[in-house]
């Protein structure tokens, strides 16, 4: 496990580099990441490459045993390139080319941009290939499924559609273009959706537009990876994912890459609503699940955030340490804090690093120094891994489809996933977050909320899982759409009807309206947003609506299917329902439960063939006491303990 920092040598006087390296080394920093925005220093004039300053930086840090993650600087082309080729700048959905002076505004599909990006990448990799100080490459920075509507993107999108559907007839059919005289009679009539009025866009067009944009990001990664690989066959390559409106399909983005990296900015305000608890841990599990192995945190929260928005509160005492350890125990093997020192200039001067503008040690720096020491103690966890009994399926296509059509007031695809994740977390379970085509055979419980877009491979995967004895949970809005994002002439949940032994007689998007359901044991829960009124064939009711016109009609069902069981939750409840439901499922499937964990305490269990380590993280603002069933040895404080007393954001790790 290693700690690093993001460093911007081009923003500081050269005279500071050595001092920074010396302080970092003394503190315990093992890695820096540099270069992602430094194209204008690397190629100050067209075709003139200058690596002397980068050589100096890498050399100085390497002399202090600090390795470098070097980035291709393609996120920010230099202004000379924009001036010469303004067509490489992205165009918004309104047809207006955005302005230079910000970042990430290049069109990654532009052939001119790609030529220059390839050349700078080739030059860098030729220069640095085989140099051991370069520990890894990061491609670009936070690539998105950019909504660029320039002529190149339009042309490529049209080709992408023709590739997929053969001809205009195929596209018209897939999109159902007979609606509103939308039939294309010439390829040039195909336009990317505009933001205005969003409500009137064809959802089939919108989903393919998302897929195309996501594929474009993956294609850029693929090309850059091949460019690097031609010169250096060994160095590991990654790119850094972040969470945004235009998330690409992470499974495709990282397909060719050696490891996953994530920019981790956990919330600085602890949610007041208990339904929101634990939701950040979900994203760490999601990142681990992309390649089903350890990942890197390329940017980790370090100080108050904000610049273009009002600033957030500073990380509370314990948060710098706690959030980094939380990432480590959930599968990160490297955490780099963003950033070593806060910028004095530029748009991000208030997005704070570890050190403030003053460059003098502060409270956060002291906590960070402690973190570096603590991490050295955790090497014992290096060869341990997470084994999970439960998995939650995440579908980038479902997420995109719900962004296009939000269904009902308050409905959130991700919130459904995090509701189940939180419920499992409350009982101390390890959870994997995996794609719908993952091998599910190792799980006792699989939860696949709102699989909205049907994919034969995923449907078969879920049937196979249940046939072989698995326990599966599906929820409302599953099976609604064909692969084109069009509705299906069948009762819901279409392809899953047989599996759940029931269908939806009627649905009611009640939005913020409130209803209640009552489970088989008589417990009542509030529900809202959506009501599927279930009609049972082989299934039994697990819960029924408890009021209004749907009273006594099934809302949650349970069906034995071959060797397994399939549940269907036809509504959306508050956290108490998911807690009780998951508790029952864990009992039935034999997943061990840790009862009585204080709210906010997260548990991750890591194992190797000999030992099991239980990591308790108090992700709350209250102190927590956790009695242990027997005395256990703490690898954090090197003593035996029969109970753990955790301050806010503190972690303790015991050997079972
Ligand atoms: C990240 C980005 C960094 C920096 C940081 C703080 O998303 O990769 O370059 O901008 O946010 O805003």
Tab-separated table of C-alpha atoms and ligand atoms in Angstrom, residues 37 103 141-142 263 265 299 308 338 348 351, ligand 1:
chain	number	residue	atom	x	y	z
A	37	UNK	CA	-2.185	19.428	-18.043
A	103	UNK	CA	-9.677	22.733	-19.923
A	141	UNK	CA	-7.513	13.071	-17.349
A	142	UNK	CA	-11.050	12.174	-16.316
A	263	UNK	CA	-10.745	10.250	-8.330
A	265	UNK	CA	-13.946	12.909	-3.350
A	299	UNK	CA	-6.931	11.808	-6.629
A	308	UNK	CA	-16.599	27.885	-9.107
A	338	UNK	CA	-5.022	15.772	-4.686
A	348	UNK	CA	-8.672	25.939	-8.853
A	351	UNK	CA	-9.632	23.520	-4.331
B	1	LIG	C1	-10.577	16.457	-10.462
B	1	LIG	C2	-9.586	16.770	-11.563
B	1	LIG	C3	-8.434	17.574	-11.034
B	1	LIG	C4	-8.938	18.733	-10.264
B	1	LIG	C5	-9.837	18.232	-9.159
B	1	LIG	C6	-10.378	19.347	-8.303
B	1	LIG	O1	-11.801	16.087	-10.897
B	1	LIG	O2	-9.066	15.624	-12.187
B	1	LIG	O3	-7.628	18.024	-12.102
B	1	LIG	O4	-9.601	19.574	-11.124
B	1	LIG	O5	-10.903	17.543	-9.715
B	1	LIG	O6	-11.243	20.160	-8.974
